[in-house]
């Protein structure tokens, strides 16, 4: 098994390897399996270092693993969003690392090899106060998405003008259609409908397996036409829309990691280190909210299962809130003045 070659510790724990094989056989995405294997391997490595039998682990042992994750140095530097250490992995990363450990113990319970799961999860508990929700093992921090200011966005686009036709149209589509990185890189030539200026986002490339059809603007259509002519000089075969132009992988599908590297280099050039492949999606959904789109329409456009997910993506800046408040106060003030005018008119009539 390839995963056991990458993480030898999995081969030393039969039940762990078996659990991952089941998930693989069920057709889970390779990236999901890889993330599960990494998280579980990290936990099993610690168990071996601390002489802990994973089959007998308790909540105390899991807490020790969480403590190690929160204090582990991050290659991105100090992370102020960890639980209380001021360093270590990000809260979202810790949550991701704990998911496979929790699911592994769920599997052991189903197999009759354990009676309880030492990894806590937030769940509904009848009879409890404050809505009856029990907290998970690690508090989940929810951050507002970062979006660039108008000046920062213009600076980024100015740098992008020097990019290849492929990179320019990818940035345009990423914003216009609010595409996730995998959705963008997985587009195929037959997903395009230039006549209607729409593209199909196939279910197998989406996060929640929901297929959708989204439009793109006329300016993006011009960029796309130019890229298709350029693509024909690389390959005339139908298939993946975006092709690599490097010597090593010429005419091969552009990978997710290559696209991330391209955006990262542009972000550094513009001194915008927080700009990522997901920023264009955040910005598009925020702009739709600013234009007054209904929440359900934005959720459908974004491919969200529920509007709760959409709310986490919509970021209204302090300036937007201030403008909204000012407009509201102006309406209230005008209404009060109108009522006072009517009162004055009534008093004059009575006199």
Tab-separated table of C-alpha atoms in Angstrom:
chain	number	residue	atom	x	y	z
A	1	UNK	CA	0.000	0.000	0.000
A	2	UNK	CA	1.430	3.388	-1.018
A	3	UNK	CA	0.306	5.059	2.210
A	4	UNK	CA	2.223	2.531	4.293
A	5	UNK	CA	5.356	3.312	2.271
A	6	UNK	CA	4.895	7.028	2.916
A	7	UNK	CA	4.049	6.536	6.606
A	8	UNK	CA	5.646	3.258	7.811
A	9	UNK	CA	3.930	3.529	11.189
A	10	UNK	CA	0.624	2.641	9.515
A	11	UNK	CA	2.055	-0.718	8.475
A	12	UNK	CA	2.884	-1.492	12.100
A	13	UNK	CA	-0.741	-1.051	13.187
A	14	UNK	CA	-2.960	-3.549	11.390
A	15	UNK	CA	-6.281	-1.962	12.349
A	16	UNK	CA	-5.162	1.484	11.176
A	17	UNK	CA	-4.075	0.143	7.776
A	18	UNK	CA	-7.336	-1.808	7.505
A	19	UNK	CA	-9.413	1.256	8.318
A	20	UNK	CA	-7.671	3.299	5.603
A	21	UNK	CA	-8.109	0.496	3.056
A	22	UNK	CA	-11.852	0.518	3.733
A	23	UNK	CA	-12.056	4.264	3.129
A	24	UNK	CA	-10.029	3.852	-0.065
A	25	UNK	CA	-12.271	1.027	-1.303
A	26	UNK	CA	-15.326	3.201	-0.618
A	27	UNK	CA	-14.019	5.646	-3.211
A	28	UNK	CA	-13.027	8.567	-1.015
A	29	UNK	CA	-10.978	11.243	-2.775
A	30	UNK	CA	-7.206	10.598	-2.806
A	31	UNK	CA	-6.553	13.915	-1.062
A	32	UNK	CA	-8.978	12.948	1.705
A	33	UNK	CA	-7.289	9.573	2.176
A	34	UNK	CA	-3.885	11.266	2.227
A	35	UNK	CA	-5.044	13.735	4.899
A	36	UNK	CA	-6.541	10.917	6.994
A	37	UNK	CA	-3.335	8.896	6.724
A	38	UNK	CA	-1.173	11.834	7.745
A	39	UNK	CA	-3.279	12.737	10.774
A	40	UNK	CA	-3.516	9.148	11.996
A	41	UNK	CA	0.192	8.501	11.380
A	42	UNK	CA	1.148	11.524	13.490
A	43	UNK	CA	-0.988	10.212	16.336
A	44	UNK	CA	0.370	6.660	16.110
A	45	UNK	CA	3.936	7.976	15.998
A	46	UNK	CA	3.348	9.762	19.267
A	47	UNK	CA	1.799	6.651	20.783
A	48	UNK	CA	4.944	4.708	19.942
A	49	UNK	CA	7.223	7.415	21.377
A	50	UNK	CA	5.228	7.542	24.617
A	51	UNK	CA	4.695	3.746	24.829
A	52	UNK	CA	0.919	4.179	24.563
A	53	UNK	CA	-1.220	1.336	23.258
A	54	UNK	CA	-3.643	3.036	20.816
A	55	UNK	CA	-6.220	0.339	21.527
A	56	UNK	CA	-6.222	1.369	25.203
A	57	UNK	CA	-5.762	5.145	24.843
A	58	UNK	CA	-7.786	7.429	27.101
A	59	UNK	CA	-8.945	11.035	26.942
A	60	UNK	CA	-5.784	11.989	28.817
A	61	UNK	CA	-3.609	10.543	26.039
A	62	UNK	CA	-5.588	12.419	23.386
A	63	UNK	CA	-5.209	15.630	25.391
A	64	UNK	CA	-1.437	15.099	25.369
A	65	UNK	CA	-1.532	14.757	21.585
A	66	UNK	CA	-3.505	17.997	21.303
A	67	UNK	CA	-0.978	19.745	23.531
A	68	UNK	CA	1.832	18.614	21.234
A	69	UNK	CA	-0.009	19.958	18.189
A	70	UNK	CA	-0.613	23.332	19.835
A	71	UNK	CA	3.065	23.792	20.745
A	72	UNK	CA	4.658	22.360	17.604
A	73	UNK	CA	6.582	25.065	15.705
A	74	UNK	CA	4.914	26.077	12.470
A	75	UNK	CA	6.915	26.647	9.286
A	76	UNK	CA	4.842	29.825	8.788
A	77	UNK	CA	6.011	31.291	12.072
A	78	UNK	CA	4.156	32.138	15.267
A	79	UNK	CA	0.445	31.410	15.140
A	80	UNK	CA	-1.572	33.522	17.552
A	81	UNK	CA	-4.748	31.518	16.934
A	82	UNK	CA	-3.756	28.322	18.729
A	83	UNK	CA	-5.481	27.402	21.957
A	84	UNK	CA	-3.275	29.190	24.480
A	85	UNK	CA	0.362	28.796	23.568
A	86	UNK	CA	0.791	31.576	21.046
A	87	UNK	CA	2.539	29.177	18.680
A	88	UNK	CA	2.016	25.848	17.003
A	89	UNK	CA	-0.375	24.652	14.323
A	90	UNK	CA	-3.439	26.667	13.368
A	91	UNK	CA	-6.748	25.833	14.999
A	92	UNK	CA	-8.196	24.598	11.696
A	93	UNK	CA	-5.164	22.352	11.158
A	94	UNK	CA	-5.515	20.838	14.627
A	95	UNK	CA	-9.183	20.127	13.906
A	96	UNK	CA	-8.152	18.449	10.653
A	97	UNK	CA	-5.522	16.299	12.393
A	98	UNK	CA	-8.036	15.076	14.992
A	99	UNK	CA	-10.734	14.041	12.508
A	100	UNK	CA	-9.021	10.798	11.353
A	101	UNK	CA	-8.163	9.882	14.964
A	102	UNK	CA	-11.804	10.275	15.977
A	103	UNK	CA	-13.049	8.328	12.949
A	104	UNK	CA	-10.511	5.573	13.618
A	105	UNK	CA	-11.870	5.105	17.134
A	106	UNK	CA	-15.433	5.150	15.778
A	107	UNK	CA	-14.340	2.260	13.552
A	108	UNK	CA	-12.898	0.346	16.517
A	109	UNK	CA	-16.181	0.793	18.398
A	110	UNK	CA	-18.155	-0.534	15.428
A	111	UNK	CA	-15.782	-3.518	15.273
A	112	UNK	CA	-16.407	-4.231	18.957
A	113	UNK	CA	-12.791	-3.542	19.944
A	114	UNK	CA	-13.545	-0.504	22.105
A	115	UNK	CA	-16.503	0.682	24.133
A	116	UNK	CA	-15.903	4.431	23.921
A	117	UNK	CA	-14.210	7.071	21.794
A	118	UNK	CA	-11.517	9.075	23.630
A	119	UNK	CA	-11.731	11.901	21.072
A	120	UNK	CA	-14.544	14.278	22.008
A	121	UNK	CA	-16.898	15.785	19.496
A	122	UNK	CA	-19.457	18.528	19.798
A	123	UNK	CA	-22.899	16.952	19.839
A	124	UNK	CA	-26.470	17.629	20.918
A	125	UNK	CA	-27.234	16.459	24.440
A	126	UNK	CA	-30.926	16.604	25.477
A	127	UNK	CA	-31.576	18.281	28.779
A	128	UNK	CA	-28.448	20.404	28.808
A	129	UNK	CA	-28.705	24.184	29.126
A	130	UNK	CA	-27.792	26.760	26.478
A	131	UNK	CA	-29.195	24.802	23.560
A	132	UNK	CA	-28.020	21.385	24.736
A	133	UNK	CA	-24.676	21.382	22.889
A	134	UNK	CA	-21.609	19.682	24.323
A	135	UNK	CA	-18.271	21.222	23.421
A	136	UNK	CA	-15.786	19.278	21.378
A	137	UNK	CA	-12.313	18.392	22.603
A	138	UNK	CA	-10.737	21.432	20.939
A	139	UNK	CA	-12.620	24.758	20.750
A	140	UNK	CA	-13.267	25.643	17.122
A	141	UNK	CA	-12.226	29.153	16.142
A	142	UNK	CA	-14.165	30.715	13.288
A	143	UNK	CA	-12.400	33.567	11.507
A	144	UNK	CA	-13.815	36.031	9.037
A	145	UNK	CA	-12.232	35.534	5.607
A	146	UNK	CA	-9.644	38.083	4.580
A	147	UNK	CA	-10.311	40.044	1.409
A	148	UNK	CA	-8.094	42.671	-0.211
A	149	UNK	CA	-8.962	46.338	-0.343
A	150	UNK	CA	-9.699	47.899	-3.724
A	151	UNK	CA	-6.150	49.251	-3.907
A	152	UNK	CA	-4.650	45.852	-3.013
A	153	UNK	CA	-6.827	44.113	-5.601
A	154	UNK	CA	-5.736	46.573	-8.300
A	155	UNK	CA	-2.080	46.040	-7.349
A	156	UNK	CA	-2.547	42.283	-7.662
A	157	UNK	CA	-4.176	42.614	-11.079
A	158	UNK	CA	-1.395	44.939	-12.218
A	159	UNK	CA	1.150	42.227	-11.416
A	160	UNK	CA	-1.035	39.615	-13.116
A	161	UNK	CA	-0.895	41.532	-16.403
A	162	UNK	CA	2.618	40.180	-16.885
A	163	UNK	CA	1.456	36.583	-16.497
A	164	UNK	CA	0.828	34.067	-19.296
A	165	UNK	CA	-2.592	33.887	-21.039
A	166	UNK	CA	-3.366	30.736	-19.010
A	167	UNK	CA	-2.686	32.355	-15.641
A	168	UNK	CA	-4.661	35.488	-16.509
A	169	UNK	CA	-7.774	33.589	-17.528
A	170	UNK	CA	-7.486	31.298	-14.493
A	171	UNK	CA	-7.498	34.314	-12.179
A	172	UNK	CA	-10.464	35.793	-14.044
A	173	UNK	CA	-12.483	32.557	-13.840
A	174	UNK	CA	-11.534	32.016	-10.202
A	175	UNK	CA	-13.144	35.360	-9.365
A	176	UNK	CA	-16.021	35.436	-11.866
A	177	UNK	CA	-17.326	31.971	-10.950
A	178	UNK	CA	-16.124	31.910	-7.303
A	179	UNK	CA	-14.259	28.669	-7.987
A	180	UNK	CA	-12.339	26.658	-5.454
A	181	UNK	CA	-8.798	25.691	-6.400
A	182	UNK	CA	-9.667	22.081	-7.299
A	183	UNK	CA	-12.749	23.149	-9.266
A	184	UNK	CA	-10.649	25.573	-11.306
A	185	UNK	CA	-7.750	23.219	-12.029
A	186	UNK	CA	-10.116	20.338	-12.878
A	187	UNK	CA	-12.021	22.193	-15.608
A	188	UNK	CA	-12.153	20.391	-18.951
A	189	UNK	CA	-12.683	21.727	-22.439
A	190	UNK	CA	-16.158	20.207	-22.622
A	191	UNK	CA	-17.199	22.020	-19.420
A	192	UNK	CA	-17.290	25.314	-21.333
A	193	UNK	CA	-20.295	26.793	-23.114
A	194	UNK	CA	-18.906	29.945	-24.791
A	195	UNK	CA	-22.228	30.695	-26.486
A	196	UNK	CA	-23.962	31.188	-23.141
A	197	UNK	CA	-20.776	32.232	-21.316
A	198	UNK	CA	-21.231	29.527	-18.692
A	199	UNK	CA	-19.153	26.675	-17.364
A	200	UNK	CA	-20.090	23.423	-15.665
A	201	UNK	CA	-18.509	22.564	-12.337
A	202	UNK	CA	-18.646	18.770	-12.211
A	203	UNK	CA	-19.827	17.107	-9.004
A	204	UNK	CA	-16.699	15.000	-8.607
A	205	UNK	CA	-14.514	18.123	-8.440
A	206	UNK	CA	-16.562	19.961	-5.795
A	207	UNK	CA	-16.162	19.847	-2.041
A	208	UNK	CA	-19.697	18.597	-1.359
A	209	UNK	CA	-20.277	16.707	-4.644
A	210	UNK	CA	-22.917	19.193	-5.880
A	211	UNK	CA	-22.757	19.955	-9.603
A	212	UNK	CA	-23.565	23.484	-10.712
A	213	UNK	CA	-23.475	25.729	-13.786
A	214	UNK	CA	-22.086	29.245	-13.302
A	215	UNK	CA	-21.664	32.239	-15.637
A	216	UNK	CA	-18.581	34.293	-16.414
A	217	UNK	CA	-18.272	37.861	-17.665
A	218	UNK	CA	-17.711	39.099	-21.209
A	219	UNK	CA	-14.199	40.326	-20.340
A	220	UNK	CA	-13.318	36.864	-19.038
A	221	UNK	CA	-14.755	35.447	-22.255
A	222	UNK	CA	-12.241	37.516	-24.242
A	223	UNK	CA	-9.383	36.195	-22.087
A	224	UNK	CA	-10.690	32.646	-22.495
A	225	UNK	CA	-10.842	32.933	-26.286
A	226	UNK	CA	-7.254	34.126	-26.334
A	227	UNK	CA	-6.129	31.285	-24.106
A	228	UNK	CA	-7.907	28.647	-26.200
A	229	UNK	CA	-5.979	29.854	-29.239
A	230	UNK	CA	-2.781	29.686	-27.204
A	231	UNK	CA	-3.685	26.223	-25.862
A	232	UNK	CA	-4.018	24.927	-29.425
A	233	UNK	CA	-0.287	25.569	-29.894
A	234	UNK	CA	0.396	23.253	-26.946
A	235	UNK	CA	-2.173	20.524	-27.584
A	236	UNK	CA	-5.262	20.181	-29.749
A	237	UNK	CA	-6.564	17.226	-27.728
A	238	UNK	CA	-9.758	17.651	-25.757
A	239	UNK	CA	-9.526	17.106	-22.028
A	240	UNK	CA	-8.083	19.176	-19.164
A	241	UNK	CA	-8.492	22.858	-19.958
A	242	UNK	CA	-5.377	24.191	-18.268
A	243	UNK	CA	-2.075	22.629	-19.328
A	244	UNK	CA	1.418	22.931	-17.947
A	245	UNK	CA	3.970	24.725	-20.096
A	246	UNK	CA	7.062	23.721	-18.122
A	247	UNK	CA	9.729	21.577	-19.764
A	248	UNK	CA	9.259	18.765	-17.286
A	249	UNK	CA	5.467	18.482	-17.547
A	250	UNK	CA	4.771	20.077	-20.923
A	251	UNK	CA	1.146	19.613	-22.087
A	252	UNK	CA	0.255	17.756	-18.889
A	253	UNK	CA	-2.689	18.925	-16.722
A	254	UNK	CA	-1.758	21.798	-14.429
A	255	UNK	CA	-1.626	20.547	-10.825
A	256	UNK	CA	-3.208	22.139	-7.769
A	257	UNK	CA	0.223	22.708	-6.266
A	258	UNK	CA	1.497	24.493	-9.370
A	259	UNK	CA	-1.458	26.868	-9.307
A	260	UNK	CA	-0.926	27.551	-5.594
A	261	UNK	CA	2.726	28.327	-6.308
A	262	UNK	CA	1.786	30.754	-9.092
A	263	UNK	CA	-0.662	32.672	-6.886
A	264	UNK	CA	1.794	32.648	-3.989
A	265	UNK	CA	4.511	34.205	-6.121
A	266	UNK	CA	2.137	36.947	-7.278
A	267	UNK	CA	1.053	37.594	-3.695
A	268	UNK	CA	4.643	37.968	-2.512
A	269	UNK	CA	5.441	40.280	-5.434
A	270	UNK	CA	2.554	42.545	-4.377
A	271	UNK	CA	3.401	42.297	-0.662
A	272	UNK	CA	0.057	40.591	0.006
A	273	UNK	CA	1.103	37.449	1.938
A	274	UNK	CA	-2.499	36.647	2.919
A	275	UNK	CA	-3.634	36.427	-0.701
A	276	UNK	CA	-4.292	32.769	-1.610
A	277	UNK	CA	-6.067	30.705	-4.262
A	278	UNK	CA	-9.237	30.990	-2.149
A	279	UNK	CA	-9.140	34.790	-1.845
A	280	UNK	CA	-10.819	35.324	-5.227
A	281	UNK	CA	-13.732	33.141	-4.082
A	282	UNK	CA	-14.078	35.117	-0.833
A	283	UNK	CA	-13.985	38.375	-2.750
A	284	UNK	CA	-16.577	37.311	-5.333
A	285	UNK	CA	-19.090	36.118	-2.737
A	286	UNK	CA	-18.574	39.281	-0.713
A	287	UNK	CA	-19.157	41.434	-3.800
A	288	UNK	CA	-22.369	39.552	-4.540
A	289	UNK	CA	-23.564	40.323	-1.008
A	290	UNK	CA	-22.639	43.977	-1.451
A	291	UNK	CA	-24.713	44.081	-4.653
A	292	UNK	CA	-27.739	42.926	-2.698
A	293	UNK	CA	-27.968	39.291	-3.825
A	294	UNK	CA	-30.255	37.148	-1.694
A	295	UNK	CA	-28.480	34.721	0.623
A	296	UNK	CA	-29.985	31.643	-1.055
A	297	UNK	CA	-28.883	32.874	-4.486
A	298	UNK	CA	-25.318	33.308	-3.255
A	299	UNK	CA	-25.402	29.831	-1.689
A	300	UNK	CA	-26.543	28.315	-4.990
A	301	UNK	CA	-23.866	30.214	-6.915
A	302	UNK	CA	-21.161	29.094	-4.476
A	303	UNK	CA	-22.335	25.473	-4.380
A	304	UNK	CA	-22.998	25.415	-0.634
A	305	UNK	CA	-25.244	22.838	0.982
A	306	UNK	CA	-26.731	25.383	3.362
A	307	UNK	CA	-26.801	29.128	3.892
A	308	UNK	CA	-24.819	28.661	7.116
A	309	UNK	CA	-21.755	27.908	5.005
A	310	UNK	CA	-22.467	30.962	2.870
A	311	UNK	CA	-22.598	33.240	5.894
A	312	UNK	CA	-19.056	32.210	6.822
A	313	UNK	CA	-17.849	33.294	3.392
A	314	UNK	CA	-19.592	36.652	3.261
A	315	UNK	CA	-17.333	39.267	4.744
A	316	UNK	CA	-18.720	42.762	5.146
A	317	UNK	CA	-16.016	45.273	5.982
A	318	UNK	CA	-16.326	47.931	8.659
A	319	UNK	CA	-16.758	50.514	5.918
A	320	UNK	CA	-19.744	48.593	4.516
A	321	UNK	CA	-21.317	48.323	7.948
A	322	UNK	CA	-20.738	52.014	8.584
A	323	UNK	CA	-22.345	52.936	5.270
A	324	UNK	CA	-25.312	50.706	6.032
A	325	UNK	CA	-25.698	52.253	9.472
A	326	UNK	CA	-25.453	55.777	8.067
A	327	UNK	CA	-28.103	55.088	5.441
A	328	UNK	CA	-30.359	53.582	8.064
A	329	UNK	CA	-29.908	56.528	10.416
A	330	UNK	CA	-30.615	58.967	7.585
A	331	UNK	CA	-33.920	57.195	6.908
A	332	UNK	CA	-34.828	57.201	10.601
A	333	UNK	CA	-33.901	60.884	10.904
A	334	UNK	CA	-35.961	61.803	7.849
A	335	UNK	CA	-38.925	59.885	9.247
A	336	UNK	CA	-38.671	61.639	12.611
A	337	UNK	CA	-38.422	65.070	10.937
A	338	UNK	CA	-41.469	64.224	8.837
A	339	UNK	CA	-43.434	63.285	11.954
A	340	UNK	CA	-42.386	66.512	13.672
A	341	UNK	CA	-43.481	68.466	10.591
A	342	UNK	CA	-46.887	66.790	10.726
A	343	UNK	CA	-47.094	67.588	14.439
A	344	UNK	CA	-46.262	71.216	13.726
A	345	UNK	CA	-48.867	71.363	10.968
A	346	UNK	CA	-51.498	69.921	13.304
A	347	UNK	CA	-50.643	72.459	15.991
A	348	UNK	CA	-50.886	75.318	13.463
A	349	UNK	CA	-54.293	74.103	12.336
A	350	UNK	CA	-55.586	73.961	15.869
A	351	UNK	CA	-54.403	77.512	16.491
